[in-house]
Coordinates of C-alpha atoms in Angstrom, one line a residue:
M87 CA 32.6 -37.2 8.0
E88 CA 35.1 -36.7 5.3
A89 CA 34.2 -39.9 3.5
R90 CA 30.5 -38.8 3.4
R91 CA 31.1 -35.0 2.9
P92 CA 29.4 -34.8 -0.5
E93 CA 26.4 -36.7 0.6
I94 CA 26.1 -34.8 3.9
T95 CA 26.5 -31.5 2.1
Q96 CA 23.7 -32.3 -0.3
Q97 CA 21.4 -33.3 2.6
L98 CA 22.2 -30.2 4.5
M99 CA 21.7 -27.9 1.5
T100 CA 18.4 -29.5 0.7
A101 CA 17.1 -29.2 4.2
A102 CA 18.3 -25.6 4.7
S103 CA 17.1 -24.3 1.3
E104 CA 13.7 -26.0 1.3
I105 CA 12.7 -25.7 5.0
G106 CA 15.3 -23.9 7.1
F107 CA 14.8 -26.3 10.0
F108 CA 16.4 -29.8 10.3
R109 CA 17.8 -32.2 12.8
V110 CA 21.4 -33.6 13.0
K111 CA 22.5 -36.8 14.6
G112 CA 26.0 -38.3 15.0
H113 CA 27.1 -34.8 15.9
G114 CA 29.8 -35.8 18.4
M115 CA 28.1 -34.3 21.5
S116 CA 27.3 -36.8 24.1
L117 CA 24.0 -37.0 25.8
D118 CA 25.8 -36.7 29.1
D119 CA 27.3 -33.3 28.0
I120 CA 23.9 -32.1 26.9
N121 CA 22.2 -33.2 30.0
A122 CA 24.9 -31.6 32.2
A123 CA 24.4 -28.3 30.3
H124 CA 20.7 -28.4 31.0
A125 CA 21.4 -29.1 34.7
M126 CA 23.9 -26.2 35.0
S127 CA 21.5 -23.9 33.2
L128 CA 18.7 -24.8 35.5
K129 CA 20.9 -24.5 38.6
F130 CA 21.2 -20.8 37.9
L131 CA 17.6 -20.3 36.7
Q132 CA 16.2 -21.9 39.8
L133 CA 17.9 -19.3 42.0
P134 CA 15.6 -16.6 43.6
D135 CA 14.6 -13.8 41.3
E136 CA 16.4 -11.2 43.5
V137 CA 19.7 -13.0 42.8
K138 CA 19.2 -13.4 39.0
S139 CA 18.0 -9.9 38.6
S140 CA 21.4 -8.6 39.7
L141 CA 22.6 -9.7 36.2
P142 CA 19.8 -8.0 34.2
M143 CA 19.4 -7.8 30.4
N144 CA 19.2 -4.2 29.3
K145 CA 15.6 -4.0 28.1
E146 CA 16.2 -0.5 26.6
N147 CA 18.3 -2.2 24.0
F148 CA 17.3 -5.0 21.6
A149 CA 18.2 -8.6 21.2
Y150 CA 21.6 -10.2 21.9
I151 CA 21.9 -7.9 24.9
L152 CA 23.3 -10.4 27.4
G153 CA 21.9 -11.1 30.8
W154 CA 18.8 -12.4 32.6
Y155 CA 15.3 -11.7 31.3
E156 CA 11.8 -12.6 32.4
E157 CA 8.4 -12.4 30.6
N158 CA 5.2 -12.6 32.6
L159 CA 1.4 -12.3 32.4
T160 CA -0.7 -11.7 35.4
V161 CA -1.6 -15.4 35.7
G162 CA 2.1 -16.4 35.8
R163 CA 5.5 -16.4 34.2
L164 CA 5.7 -17.3 30.5
R165 CA 9.4 -17.8 30.5
E166 CA 12.7 -16.6 31.8
G167 CA 16.2 -16.9 30.4
M168 CA 19.9 -16.1 30.7
L169 CA 21.6 -15.0 27.5
I170 CA 25.4 -15.5 27.7
G171 CA 28.3 -15.1 25.2
Y172 CA 31.9 -16.1 25.1
D173 CA 34.1 -14.7 27.7
N174 CA 34.8 -11.3 26.0
K175 CA 34.0 -7.7 26.8
R176 CA 30.3 -8.3 26.2
M177 CA 30.1 -10.6 29.3
K178 CA 31.9 -8.2 31.7
G179 CA 30.0 -8.2 35.0
L180 CA 27.4 -10.7 33.7
W181 CA 28.8 -14.1 34.7
P182 CA 27.1 -15.5 37.9
T183 CA 29.7 -15.4 40.7
K184 CA 30.9 -18.6 42.4
D185 CA 28.7 -17.8 45.4
M186 CA 25.7 -17.6 43.1
C187 CA 26.3 -20.7 41.0
A188 CA 29.7 -22.4 41.3
G189 CA 31.2 -23.6 38.0
Y190 CA 28.6 -21.9 35.8
K191 CA 31.0 -19.9 33.7
E192 CA 33.5 -22.7 33.1
H193 CA 30.9 -25.3 32.4
M194 CA 28.7 -23.3 30.0
E195 CA 31.6 -21.8 28.0
A196 CA 33.0 -25.3 27.6
F197 CA 29.6 -26.4 26.3
M198 CA 29.5 -23.4 23.9
R199 CA 32.8 -24.6 22.4
K200 CA 31.4 -28.0 21.8
C201 CA 28.5 -26.4 20.0
H202 CA 31.0 -24.4 18.0
A203 CA 32.7 -27.6 16.8
V204 CA 29.4 -28.9 15.5
T205 CA 28.6 -25.5 13.9
E206 CA 32.0 -25.4 12.2
R207 CA 31.4 -28.7 10.5
I208 CA 27.9 -27.7 9.3
M209 CA 29.1 -24.3 8.0
S210 CA 31.9 -26.0 6.1
C211 CA 29.3 -28.0 4.3
F212 CA 27.2 -24.9 3.6
A213 CA 30.4 -23.2 2.2
V214 CA 31.0 -26.0 -0.3
G215 CA 27.3 -26.1 -1.2
L216 CA 27.4 -22.4 -1.9
G217 CA 30.4 -22.8 -4.2
L218 CA 32.8 -21.3 -1.7
E219 CA 36.0 -22.6 -0.1
Q220 CA 35.4 -25.1 2.7
D221 CA 36.8 -22.9 5.4
F222 CA 35.1 -19.7 4.1
F223 CA 33.2 -19.0 7.3
K224 CA 35.9 -20.2 9.7
E225 CA 37.8 -17.0 10.5
A226 CA 34.7 -14.8 10.7
M227 CA 33.2 -17.2 13.3
D228 CA 36.3 -17.6 15.5
P229 CA 35.0 -17.9 19.1
D230 CA 38.3 -16.4 20.5
D231 CA 37.9 -13.2 18.5
P232 CA 37.0 -10.4 21.0
D233 CA 34.4 -9.1 18.6
N234 CA 32.6 -12.5 18.3
Q235 CA 28.8 -12.0 18.4
T236 CA 27.8 -15.6 19.3
A237 CA 25.3 -16.0 22.1
M238 CA 23.6 -18.8 24.0
Y239 CA 20.1 -18.5 25.4
C240 CA 19.3 -20.7 28.4
N241 CA 15.5 -20.6 28.7
K242 CA 13.1 -21.9 31.4
Y243 CA 9.4 -22.1 30.7
P244 CA 7.7 -22.8 34.1
S245 CA 4.9 -25.4 34.5
T246 CA 1.4 -24.1 33.6
K247 CA -0.4 -26.7 35.8
G248 CA -3.2 -25.1 37.6
K249 CA -2.9 -21.8 35.7
Q250 CA -5.4 -20.5 33.2
F251 CA -3.5 -18.6 30.5
P252 CA -5.5 -16.7 27.9
E253 CA -6.5 -18.6 24.7
G254 CA -3.7 -18.4 22.2
A255 CA -1.0 -17.1 24.5
L256 CA 2.5 -17.3 23.2
R257 CA 5.7 -17.7 25.2
I258 CA 7.7 -16.4 22.3
Y259 CA 5.9 -14.7 19.4
A260 CA 6.6 -15.5 15.7
H261 CA 10.1 -14.6 14.6
T262 CA 13.1 -15.7 12.7
D263 CA 16.5 -15.9 14.4
F264 CA 18.9 -13.1 13.5
E265 CA 22.3 -14.7 13.5
L266 CA 23.9 -17.3 11.2
L267 CA 22.9 -20.7 12.6
T268 CA 21.0 -21.9 15.7
L269 CA 21.6 -25.2 17.5
L270 CA 18.6 -26.0 19.8
F271 CA 18.7 -28.4 22.6
T272 CA 15.4 -29.4 24.1
R273 CA 14.4 -32.4 26.3
P274 CA 12.1 -35.2 25.0
G275 CA 8.5 -34.7 25.9
E276 CA 8.8 -30.9 26.5
L277 CA 6.8 -29.5 23.6
G278 CA 5.7 -26.1 22.3
L279 CA 8.0 -25.1 19.5
E280 CA 6.2 -24.6 16.2
V281 CA 7.5 -23.8 12.7
C282 CA 5.6 -21.8 10.1
A283 CA 4.9 -23.6 6.8
G284 CA 5.8 -22.1 3.5
K285 CA 9.1 -21.2 1.9
G286 CA 9.4 -17.5 1.4
T287 CA 6.7 -16.7 4.0
S288 CA 6.4 -13.0 4.9
A289 CA 6.0 -11.7 8.4
K290 CA 2.3 -10.9 7.7
E291 CA 1.7 -14.3 6.3
A292 CA 3.4 -15.9 9.3
M293 CA 1.0 -14.0 11.7
K294 CA -2.2 -14.8 9.8
S295 CA -1.6 -18.2 8.1
G296 CA -2.3 -20.5 11.1
M297 CA -0.1 -23.0 9.2
W298 CA 2.1 -23.9 12.2
H299 CA 3.8 -27.3 12.4
P300 CA 5.1 -28.8 15.7
C301 CA 8.8 -29.3 15.9
D302 CA 9.1 -31.7 18.8
P303 CA 12.4 -32.9 20.3
V304 CA 13.9 -36.2 19.0
D305 CA 16.2 -38.0 21.4
G306 CA 19.9 -37.9 20.3
T307 CA 19.5 -35.2 17.8
I308 CA 20.0 -31.4 17.7
T309 CA 17.5 -29.2 16.0
V310 CA 19.2 -26.7 13.7
N311 CA 17.8 -23.7 11.9
V312 CA 19.2 -21.0 9.5
G313 CA 19.2 -17.4 10.7
D314 CA 18.7 -14.2 8.9
A315 CA 22.4 -13.4 8.6
L316 CA 23.0 -16.6 6.8
Q317 CA 20.0 -16.1 4.5
Y318 CA 21.5 -12.7 3.5
W319 CA 25.0 -14.1 3.2
S320 CA 23.8 -17.0 0.9
D321 CA 21.8 -14.7 -1.4
D322 CA 18.5 -16.2 -0.1
R323 CA 19.6 -19.8 -1.0
L324 CA 19.4 -20.8 2.6
K325 CA 16.1 -20.1 4.4
S326 CA 15.5 -18.3 7.7
T327 CA 12.1 -19.7 8.9
F328 CA 9.5 -18.3 11.2
H329 CA 9.0 -20.1 14.5
R330 CA 7.3 -19.5 17.9
V331 CA 6.7 -21.2 21.2
R332 CA 3.1 -21.4 22.5
V333 CA 1.5 -22.1 25.8
P334 CA 0.4 -25.8 26.2
K335 CA -3.2 -26.6 25.3
E336 CA -5.5 -28.4 27.7
H337 CA -4.6 -32.0 26.6
E338 CA -0.8 -31.4 26.3
Y339 CA 2.2 -31.7 28.7
K340 CA 2.1 -28.8 31.1
G341 CA 5.3 -29.3 33.1
D342 CA 8.5 -27.3 33.0
R343 CA 10.1 -26.8 29.6
H344 CA 13.8 -26.0 29.3
S345 CA 15.8 -25.2 26.2
I346 CA 19.3 -24.1 25.3
A347 CA 19.7 -22.2 22.0
Y348 CA 23.2 -21.7 20.7
F349 CA 23.2 -18.7 18.3
A350 CA 26.3 -19.2 16.2
N351 CA 27.5 -15.9 14.8
C352 CA 30.4 -14.0 13.2
T353 CA 32.2 -10.9 14.4
G354 CA 30.5 -7.6 14.5
S355 CA 32.7 -6.2 11.8
T356 CA 32.2 -9.0 9.3
I357 CA 30.7 -7.9 6.0
L358 CA 27.8 -10.1 5.1
Q359 CA 27.3 -10.2 1.3
G360 CA 26.8 -13.3 -0.8
P361 CA 28.8 -14.2 -3.9
Q362 CA 25.9 -13.1 -6.2
K363 CA 25.7 -9.7 -4.3
K364 CA 21.9 -9.9 -4.2
Y365 CA 21.8 -7.6 -1.1
P366 CA 23.9 -4.6 -0.1
P367 CA 26.8 -5.3 2.3
I368 CA 25.7 -5.3 5.9
T369 CA 27.1 -6.2 9.3
F370 CA 25.4 -8.1 12.2
P371 CA 25.0 -5.0 14.4
E372 CA 23.3 -3.2 11.5
I373 CA 20.9 -6.2 11.2
L374 CA 20.0 -5.7 14.9
A375 CA 19.5 -2.0 14.4
E376 CA 17.1 -2.6 11.6
K377 CA 15.2 -5.2 13.7
R378 CA 14.9 -2.6 16.4
R379 CA 13.6 0.0 13.9
Q380 CA 11.0 -2.5 12.7
V381 CA 9.7 -3.2 16.3
G382 CA 9.8 0.4 17.4
D383 CA 9.8 1.6 21.0
V384 CA 8.0 -1.3 22.7
N385 CA 8.3 -1.6 26.4
R386 CA 6.5 -4.9 27.4
D387 CA 6.9 -4.2 31.1
E388 CA 4.4 -1.3 30.6
M389 CA 1.9 -3.4 28.6
T390 CA -1.3 -4.9 30.0
D391 CA -1.9 -8.6 29.4
E392 CA -4.3 -7.8 26.6
E393 CA -1.8 -5.5 24.9
K394 CA 0.9 -8.2 25.1
M395 CA -1.4 -10.7 23.6
A396 CA -2.4 -8.4 20.8
F397 CA 1.2 -7.5 20.0
D398 CA 2.3 -11.2 20.0
L399 CA -0.6 -12.3 17.7
N400 CA -0.2 -9.4 15.3
N401 CA 3.5 -9.0 15.0
A402 CA 6.2 -11.2 13.5
L403 CA 9.8 -10.3 13.1
G404 CA 11.3 -11.8 9.9
P405 CA 14.2 -11.6 7.5
E406 CA 12.8 -8.9 5.2
M407 CA 15.6 -7.2 3.4
Q408 CA 15.5 -5.1 0.2
P409 CA 17.4 -6.7 -2.6
V410 CA 19.7 -4.7 -4.8
D411 CA 18.2 -3.1 -8.0
M412 CA 20.1 -4.3 -11.0
T413 CA 21.0 -2.1 -13.9
H414 CA 20.8 -3.1 -17.6
S415 CA 24.5 -4.1 -17.4
G416 CA 23.6 -6.7 -14.7
K417 CA 25.7 -5.0 -12.1
P418 CA 24.3 -3.9 -8.7
E419 CA 23.7 -0.2 -8.1
F420 CA 25.6 0.3 -5.0
E421 CA 29.2 0.8 -3.9
V422 CA 30.8 -2.4 -2.7
V423 CA 32.5 -1.8 0.6
E424 CA 35.3 -3.9 2.2
S425 CA 34.9 -2.8 5.8
S426 CA 32.0 -1.8 8.1
K427 CA 30.5 1.7 7.6
S428 CA 28.7 3.6 10.3
G429 CA 25.4 5.2 9.9
K430 CA 21.9 4.0 9.1
P431 CA 21.3 0.3 8.4
R432 CA 21.2 -0.6 4.7
I433 CA 18.1 -2.8 4.7
Q434 CA 14.5 -2.0 4.2
P435 CA 11.3 -4.1 4.6
M436 CA 10.1 -6.0 1.5
V437 CA 7.3 -8.4 0.7
K438 CA 8.5 -12.0 0.5
G439 CA 7.1 -14.8 -1.7
K440 CA 3.6 -16.3 -1.2
L441 CA 2.8 -18.9 1.4
S442 CA 2.9 -22.5 0.3
P443 CA -0.6 -24.0 0.0
D444 CA 0.1 -27.1 1.9
L445 CA 2.2 -28.4 4.9
E446 CA 4.3 -30.7 2.9
H447 CA 6.9 -28.0 2.4
L448 CA 7.5 -28.1 6.1
R449 CA 7.9 -31.8 6.6
L450 CA 11.2 -32.1 8.4
Q451 CA 14.0 -33.8 6.5
P452 CA 15.2 -37.2 7.7
S453 CA 18.0 -36.6 10.3
V454 CA 21.4 -36.1 8.7
S455 CA 24.7 -37.3 10.1
V456 CA 27.4 -34.7 10.3
I457 CA 30.2 -36.9 11.6

């Protein structure tokens, strides 16, 4: 990689700033390792619900709350998933026991560390591309830090064969990822992920545009996308892009779909503020608090099918954040802080740029090699 670092850095910066989604190959993770992770994930997800539900996600909280989760309509299950983290205090009492799923903890954490190695190389390129030191992100993303906020979502989307889901049903509604960087592992032929066209698209535009482009798996590559935290930290130079997963249409593959999403993140106390200080300083827990505020008190378990459908089709959760007002002196009007402050989150919704008029903005970049 070192011999090609300038070239790779340019490719990554272009893909991340113009689209926010891209694929990497030559990443150093073997197909055997990836397939084994899928197999171990499914070994747990194929257990009876009464076993999995003993490790529940706290639905009263919001996002990145670890544990098992399910999403259903009357006609059948849309998806289920197990959200795990590194073996720190957040995972206390949430690892499947040996009697449930032997080897799960050891195997999945080892896979997470392989994902971290890929992430570290990509982030080192972003650091250089942003004019920072190559190891700028390294310490903040240390997987051994007890405050590390990285998570990995192991999702199963059951077959829809013989089931008549409502027209336009979504398995995951339009959203951007919240953390720094996502590595997505999906199996060839298992489709459904779509990305919204248009750099600078707002949540409202993502809901109403209809400009969704398929992002299908390509064998031997990892799909990567920028998250909200990295968009903030890069002063909007890197783009967190809306995406969703929909129910298959009549003519499409209807079998099981499985994915593993590694949400690479920093510690909870890391101050996220770019070199240009476009946005106020913020921490990742404050980002989650703001997302929760935007969504409001929504309990999907108490919704009818029609209410869930209406919510999914009329809501999108994106990276809206109020930039800092600049004075005539060109200096930001806020107090720069060096450590996390408690209290209300320091971000407010704002209208983003206009939607691109064509789909060319979303054409995925040629795969880039990172090793």
